[in-house]
Amino acid sequence: MIAASARLLGLLSLLSSRPSWTCAELAESLKITDRTVRRDIARLRELGYSVDSEAGPWGGYRLRAGSRVPPLILDDEEALAVAVGLSEAALNRALGSDQAALSALLKLRQVLPRRVADRLGELDDAFVRLPGADGSGVSPGLLLELAGACRRGERARLSYTDAEGRSTVRDIDPYRLVHTGRLWYLVARDVARGRWRTFRADRVDRLQPTGHPADLTDPPDPAQLVSRNIANGPYPLSATIRLPVPLDQALRLVPPTIGTHRPDGPSATLVDIGGPDADGLARYLLTLGTPLRVLEPEEVRAAVVRRAGELAAENSR
C-alpha cells in the first residue's frame, strides 16, 4: 500500500512538471509497465484529479486544472523556493496581505521535511537587509515564531530590549502581529501589568512558550493600538485637531503612523498628533495645507496662530 501511494505521488509530480507525457515516458520514468501507468491514471481520476488523455501514437496524458484543489506536490528545492518567496512577501507586503503570507508560511513550515526546514533556517541567518530597505531588521524565522505564538494562544516569556537599550523579561499573552509598512509590532497583554502593549519585533531577543493558555479577554483593535502608540508614545506633547474632511481624506492628509483618527460626524475628523514641542507641532500642522482647528492644548493653538501670522506678514510686504 505504501509503495502504491508513493508511486501515485510520483506520477502526480511528473504530470505537474510539464504539459504532456506519453504512457511510455511515464512508465520509463517510474520504472513500471504501461499497464500500471494506465491503472494509476484511473486511480488518480477516482481521487478527483482531472487527467486528460489523447489517443494515438503521439497521444498521452495531461493534468489540467479541475474544480477540486489537489494536494500540492513539491520537491525539496521547490518547497524551499516557495518558503523563501513567502518570507519575502511577508516582509515586503508584496502580496498585499502580510498576514496571509505569514499564515501560509507557517502552514508550510509545519510540514516541511527537517532537512528543508534546516536549510531555510540557514537562509534566515544568512539574509542581510540594509536598515533603509524595509526598516524592520526582522528575520522571517522570528516573524514566523511570533506569528505561531499568536496563533497558538499560549502565554510566552518575552526577552525584550527597549528604545533606551534596557533588557527586560516578562510574561505576555501574544495576540496579533501588525505591519506599519516599515516596522513589525507584536500586540500582546503584559501579564504582570494587566495591560495591552505593543512591542517592536526587531527588539525581541527571545520568545519562549510557557505551556499556559493566554488570557485574551477583551482584546483591543491591534491596528488602532499600534497607530495610537506610534503617534503619541515617544512624544512629550500631544495635540488634538479637527479636520473638516471625512475620515478617508483625513487619513491621506495625516497617515495613521503619525496621528490617531476618529470620525467627528460624517464630514469631519478628530486627529491626535504627538510632537516634541508646541512650535514643532505648529510647523507640521501648517505643512498640511488645509483648514484645521486646534482643539487642545492652548499652547499649540497659540503657536499655530503665531506662525500663521508671521507667514501672512512676510507675504504681505
Short mmCIF file of C-alpha atoms in Angstrom, two decimals:
data_model
loop_
_atom_site.label_atom_id
_atom_site.label_comp_id
_atom_site.label_asym_id
_atom_site.label_seq_id
_atom_site.Cartn_x
_atom_site.Cartn_y
_atom_site.Cartn_z
CA MET A 1 0.00 0.00 0.00
CA ILE A 2 2.83 2.40 0.89
CA ALA A 3 4.65 1.64 -2.35
CA ALA A 4 1.47 2.21 -4.37
CA SER A 5 0.81 5.53 -2.64
CA ALA A 6 4.38 6.66 -3.22
CA ARG A 7 4.06 5.69 -6.88
CA LEU A 8 0.87 7.74 -7.22
CA LEU A 9 2.60 10.77 -5.73
CA GLY A 10 5.49 10.28 -8.11
CA LEU A 11 3.12 10.05 -11.05
CA LEU A 12 1.30 13.19 -9.95
CA SER A 13 4.59 15.03 -9.57
CA LEU A 14 5.62 14.09 -13.10
CA LEU A 15 2.27 15.15 -14.56
CA SER A 16 2.61 18.52 -12.80
CA SER A 17 6.11 19.14 -14.13
CA ARG A 18 5.26 19.58 -17.82
CA PRO A 19 2.18 19.89 -20.08
CA SER A 20 2.07 16.36 -21.51
CA TRP A 21 3.54 12.86 -21.10
CA THR A 22 3.19 9.75 -23.21
CA CYS A 23 2.42 6.48 -21.48
CA ALA A 24 5.85 5.12 -22.41
CA GLU A 25 7.63 8.15 -20.95
CA LEU A 26 5.79 7.82 -17.66
CA ALA A 27 6.47 4.10 -17.50
CA GLU A 28 10.18 4.62 -18.13
CA SER A 29 10.49 7.44 -15.57
CA LEU A 30 8.69 5.46 -12.86
CA LYS A 31 10.23 2.10 -13.78
CA ILE A 32 6.81 0.47 -14.16
CA THR A 33 4.80 -1.10 -17.00
CA ASP A 34 2.42 0.71 -19.36
CA ARG A 35 -0.44 -1.25 -17.80
CA THR A 36 0.47 0.03 -14.32
CA VAL A 37 0.56 3.60 -15.65
CA ARG A 38 -2.97 3.27 -17.03
CA ARG A 39 -4.19 1.74 -13.78
CA ASP A 40 -2.59 4.54 -11.71
CA ILE A 41 -4.06 7.19 -14.02
CA ALA A 42 -7.51 5.68 -13.38
CA ARG A 43 -6.83 5.79 -9.63
CA LEU A 44 -5.88 9.48 -9.79
CA ARG A 45 -9.14 10.21 -11.59
CA GLU A 46 -11.05 8.38 -8.84
CA LEU A 47 -9.34 10.64 -6.31
CA GLY A 48 -10.62 13.73 -8.11
CA TYR A 49 -7.69 14.74 -10.32
CA SER A 50 -8.52 15.90 -13.83
CA VAL A 51 -6.22 13.89 -16.11
CA ASP A 52 -6.94 14.24 -19.84
CA SER A 53 -5.80 11.58 -22.31
CA GLU A 54 -5.22 11.72 -26.05
CA ALA A 55 -5.33 8.61 -28.26
CA GLY A 56 -2.81 7.72 -30.96
CA PRO A 57 0.94 7.15 -31.14
CA TRP A 58 1.67 10.77 -30.20
CA GLY A 59 -1.03 10.97 -27.57
CA GLY A 60 -0.51 10.94 -23.86
CA TYR A 61 -1.71 12.28 -20.53
CA ARG A 62 -2.14 15.85 -19.36
CA LEU A 63 -3.06 17.18 -15.91
CA ARG A 64 -5.46 20.09 -16.12
CA ALA A 65 -6.98 22.37 -13.51
CA GLY A 66 -10.22 20.95 -12.15
CA SER A 67 -12.92 22.00 -9.74
CA ARG A 68 -11.04 20.48 -6.80
CA VAL A 69 -7.71 21.62 -5.41
CA PRO A 70 -5.34 18.63 -5.18
CA PRO A 71 -2.56 18.37 -2.62
CA LEU A 72 0.49 20.35 -3.64
CA ILE A 73 3.41 18.14 -4.60
CA LEU A 74 6.78 19.88 -4.22
CA ASP A 75 10.28 18.53 -4.21
CA ASP A 76 12.84 19.86 -1.71
CA GLU A 77 14.12 22.66 -3.94
CA GLU A 78 10.59 23.78 -4.85
CA ALA A 79 9.46 23.77 -1.20
CA LEU A 80 12.50 25.84 -0.23
CA ALA A 81 11.82 28.32 -3.05
CA VAL A 82 8.17 28.73 -2.02
CA ALA A 83 9.14 29.24 1.64
CA VAL A 84 11.73 31.90 0.77
CA GLY A 85 9.24 33.64 -1.53
CA LEU A 86 6.59 33.71 1.19
CA SER A 87 9.14 35.08 3.66
CA GLU A 88 9.98 37.97 1.36
CA ALA A 89 6.30 38.55 0.55
CA ALA A 90 5.54 38.83 4.28
CA LEU A 91 8.40 41.26 4.87
CA ASN A 92 7.67 43.45 1.84
CA ARG A 93 3.86 43.03 1.63
CA ALA A 94 4.30 42.00 -2.00
CA LEU A 95 1.03 40.06 -1.86
CA GLY A 96 -0.89 42.94 -0.25
CA SER A 97 -1.58 40.93 2.92
CA ASP A 98 1.40 40.18 5.13
CA GLN A 99 -0.83 38.14 7.46
CA ALA A 100 -1.85 35.84 4.59
CA ALA A 101 1.80 35.30 3.61
CA LEU A 102 2.78 34.59 7.21
CA SER A 103 -0.12 32.18 7.67
CA ALA A 104 0.81 30.29 4.50
CA LEU A 105 4.46 30.18 5.55
CA LEU A 106 3.51 28.90 8.99
CA LYS A 107 1.49 26.04 7.47
CA LEU A 108 4.25 25.20 5.03
CA ARG A 109 6.97 25.07 7.70
CA GLN A 110 4.88 22.71 9.78
CA VAL A 111 5.03 20.06 7.03
CA LEU A 112 8.49 20.72 5.63
CA PRO A 113 10.95 17.85 5.95
CA ARG A 114 13.57 18.54 8.61
CA ARG A 115 16.35 18.80 6.03
CA VAL A 116 14.44 21.54 4.16
CA ALA A 117 13.45 23.39 7.35
CA ASP A 118 17.11 23.40 8.44
CA ARG A 119 18.16 24.86 5.11
CA LEU A 120 15.53 27.57 5.40
CA GLY A 121 16.83 28.40 8.88
CA GLU A 122 20.32 28.73 7.44
CA LEU A 123 18.99 31.14 4.83
CA ASP A 124 17.29 33.21 7.56
CA ASP A 125 20.66 33.57 9.30
CA ALA A 126 22.42 34.45 6.05
CA PHE A 127 19.99 37.16 4.91
CA VAL A 128 21.25 40.72 5.44
CA ARG A 129 18.95 43.66 4.86
CA LEU A 130 20.03 47.28 4.76
CA PRO A 131 18.34 49.33 7.52
CA GLY A 132 16.74 51.56 4.90
CA ALA A 133 15.44 48.68 2.80
CA ASP A 134 12.41 47.82 4.85
CA GLY A 135 13.27 49.24 8.27
CA SER A 136 12.31 46.10 10.08
CA GLY A 137 15.55 44.21 10.66
CA VAL A 138 13.46 41.12 11.46
CA SER A 139 14.27 37.69 10.08
CA PRO A 140 11.45 35.61 8.58
CA GLY A 141 12.23 32.97 11.21
CA LEU A 142 11.49 35.35 14.08
CA LEU A 143 8.36 36.64 12.38
CA LEU A 144 7.19 33.08 11.97
CA GLU A 145 7.88 32.37 15.63
CA LEU A 146 5.85 35.42 16.69
CA ALA A 147 3.01 34.52 14.30
CA GLY A 148 2.95 30.98 15.67
CA ALA A 149 2.75 32.30 19.24
CA CYS A 150 -0.25 34.45 18.30
CA ARG A 151 -1.93 31.54 16.57
CA ARG A 152 -1.44 29.05 19.43
CA GLY A 153 -2.98 31.31 22.09
CA GLU A 154 -0.26 30.30 24.53
CA ARG A 155 1.41 32.51 27.14
CA ALA A 156 5.08 33.19 26.41
CA ARG A 157 8.15 34.63 28.15
CA LEU A 158 9.47 37.60 26.20
CA SER A 159 13.07 38.83 26.33
CA TYR A 160 12.96 42.39 25.01
CA THR A 161 15.27 45.39 24.58
CA ASP A 162 13.51 48.78 24.68
CA ALA A 163 14.43 52.02 22.91
CA GLU A 164 16.75 53.00 25.76
CA GLY A 165 18.71 49.76 25.45
CA ARG A 166 17.30 48.25 28.65
CA SER A 167 16.70 44.49 28.61
CA THR A 168 13.63 43.06 30.32
CA VAL A 169 11.98 39.67 30.66
CA ARG A 170 8.23 39.48 31.08
CA ASP A 171 5.32 37.10 30.56
CA ILE A 172 2.99 38.10 27.75
CA ASP A 173 -0.15 36.82 26.04
CA PRO A 174 0.59 37.20 22.28
CA TYR A 175 -2.37 38.35 20.21
CA ARG A 176 -1.54 39.82 16.78
CA LEU A 177 1.29 40.98 14.51
CA VAL A 178 0.87 44.41 12.87
CA HIS A 179 2.94 45.75 9.98
CA THR A 180 3.06 49.53 9.53
CA GLY A 181 4.73 49.36 6.12
CA ARG A 182 8.14 49.88 7.72
CA LEU A 183 8.17 48.04 11.06
CA TRP A 184 6.53 44.98 12.62
CA TYR A 185 4.83 45.20 16.02
CA LEU A 186 3.66 42.42 18.33
CA VAL A 187 0.43 43.25 20.16
CA ALA A 188 0.27 41.36 23.45
CA ARG A 189 -1.04 41.62 27.01
CA ASP A 190 1.61 42.29 29.64
CA VAL A 191 0.58 39.73 32.26
CA ALA A 192 2.18 41.42 35.29
CA ARG A 193 0.73 44.86 34.47
CA GLY A 194 -2.55 43.58 33.07
CA ARG A 195 -2.25 45.97 30.12
CA TRP A 196 -2.24 45.58 26.36
CA ARG A 197 1.11 46.63 24.91
CA THR A 198 2.93 46.86 21.60
CA PHE A 199 6.47 45.52 21.14
CA ARG A 200 8.67 46.22 18.16
CA ALA A 201 9.52 42.87 16.60
CA ASP A 202 13.09 43.90 15.77
CA ARG A 203 13.71 44.44 19.52
CA VAL A 204 12.54 40.95 20.51
CA ASP A 205 15.52 38.90 21.68
CA ARG A 206 13.71 35.68 22.52
CA LEU A 207 10.21 34.26 22.86
CA GLN A 208 9.79 31.12 24.96
CA PRO A 209 6.44 29.26 25.36
CA THR A 210 5.35 28.64 28.94
CA GLY A 211 2.75 25.93 28.35
CA HIS A 212 -0.01 28.03 29.95
CA PRO A 213 -3.03 29.32 28.00
CA ALA A 214 -3.11 33.01 27.12
CA ASP A 215 -5.76 35.31 28.59
CA LEU A 216 -7.15 37.15 25.56
CA THR A 217 -10.22 38.60 27.26
CA ASP A 218 -11.45 41.85 25.69
CA PRO A 219 -8.59 42.34 23.20
CA PRO A 220 -8.05 45.76 21.59
CA ASP A 221 -8.14 46.64 17.92
CA PRO A 222 -4.49 45.82 17.15
CA ALA A 223 -4.10 48.31 14.30
CA GLN A 224 -5.56 51.17 16.35
CA LEU A 225 -3.39 50.33 19.35
CA VAL A 226 -0.21 50.36 17.27
CA SER A 227 -1.26 53.56 15.50
CA ARG A 228 -2.02 55.34 18.78
CA ASN A 229 1.24 54.26 20.40
CA ILE A 230 3.31 55.29 17.39
CA ALA A 231 1.57 58.66 17.08
CA ASN A 232 1.68 59.65 20.74
CA GLY A 233 4.02 57.27 22.55
CA PRO A 234 7.50 58.81 22.23
CA TYR A 235 6.49 62.49 22.29
CA PRO A 236 6.24 64.74 25.36
CA LEU A 237 3.37 66.78 23.89
CA SER A 238 0.15 65.78 22.15
CA ALA A 239 -2.42 67.92 20.35
CA THR A 240 -5.96 67.26 19.14
CA ILE A 241 -7.02 68.88 15.88
CA ARG A 242 -10.23 68.91 13.87
CA LEU A 243 -10.03 68.48 10.11
CA PRO A 244 -13.18 69.44 8.13
CA VAL A 245 -12.92 66.35 5.92
CA PRO A 246 -14.24 62.75 6.17
CA LEU A 247 -12.12 60.06 7.76
CA ASP A 248 -10.77 58.63 4.48
CA GLN A 249 -9.47 62.04 3.39
CA ALA A 250 -8.03 62.75 6.84
CA LEU A 251 -6.05 59.51 6.67
CA ARG A 252 -4.49 60.70 3.42
CA LEU A 253 -3.56 64.04 4.97
CA VAL A 254 -2.22 62.60 8.24
CA PRO A 255 -1.01 58.98 7.94
CA PRO A 256 -2.05 56.57 10.71
CA THR A 257 1.63 56.26 11.72
CA ILE A 258 1.62 59.97 12.63
CA GLY A 259 -1.84 60.51 14.14
CA THR A 260 -4.75 58.65 15.69
CA HIS A 261 -8.05 59.30 13.90
CA ARG A 262 -11.70 59.17 14.90
CA PRO A 263 -14.75 60.48 12.99
CA ASP A 264 -16.49 63.64 14.18
CA GLY A 265 -19.69 63.26 12.23
CA PRO A 266 -19.86 62.38 8.52
CA SER A 267 -17.73 65.30 7.27
CA ALA A 268 -15.08 65.93 9.93
CA THR A 269 -12.32 64.01 11.71
CA LEU A 270 -10.53 64.45 15.03
CA VAL A 271 -6.82 63.61 15.00
CA ASP A 272 -4.43 63.24 17.94
CA ILE A 273 -0.83 64.05 16.99
CA GLY A 274 2.32 63.91 19.11
CA GLY A 275 5.30 66.21 18.78
CA PRO A 276 8.48 67.41 20.50
CA ASP A 277 7.06 70.83 21.45
CA ALA A 278 4.33 73.32 20.56
CA ASP A 279 6.40 75.04 17.87
CA GLY A 280 7.32 71.74 16.21
CA LEU A 281 3.67 70.68 16.10
CA ALA A 282 2.65 74.06 14.68
CA ARG A 283 5.22 73.74 11.88
CA TYR A 284 3.92 70.29 10.97
CA LEU A 285 0.26 71.33 11.00
CA LEU A 286 0.93 74.24 8.66
CA THR A 287 2.54 71.87 6.14
CA LEU A 288 -0.78 70.03 5.77
CA GLY A 289 -2.02 72.87 3.58
CA THR A 290 -5.65 72.50 4.67
CA PRO A 291 -8.02 74.34 7.04
CA LEU A 292 -7.92 72.91 10.55
CA ARG A 293 -8.71 73.83 14.13
CA VAL A 294 -6.51 73.05 17.12
CA LEU A 295 -8.83 71.94 19.93
CA GLU A 296 -6.13 71.46 22.55
CA PRO A 297 -3.77 72.35 24.09
CA GLU A 298 -3.80 76.14 24.09
CA GLU A 299 -0.01 76.41 23.64
CA VAL A 300 -0.20 74.56 20.29
CA ARG A 301 -3.12 76.71 19.15
CA ALA A 302 -1.14 79.86 20.02
CA ALA A 303 1.93 78.56 18.19
CA VAL A 304 -0.14 77.90 15.04
CA VAL A 305 -1.66 81.40 15.18
CA ARG A 306 1.77 82.99 15.70
CA ARG A 307 3.43 81.11 12.85
CA ALA A 308 0.48 81.69 10.50
CA GLY A 309 0.65 85.39 11.35
CA GLU A 310 4.37 85.52 10.62
CA LEU A 311 3.78 83.78 7.29
CA ALA A 312 0.97 86.18 6.37
CA ALA A 313 3.05 89.21 7.35
CA GLU A 314 6.03 88.02 5.33
CA ASN A 315 3.88 87.65 2.23
CA SER A 316 2.02 90.95 2.61
CA ARG A 317 5.15 93.04 2.18
#
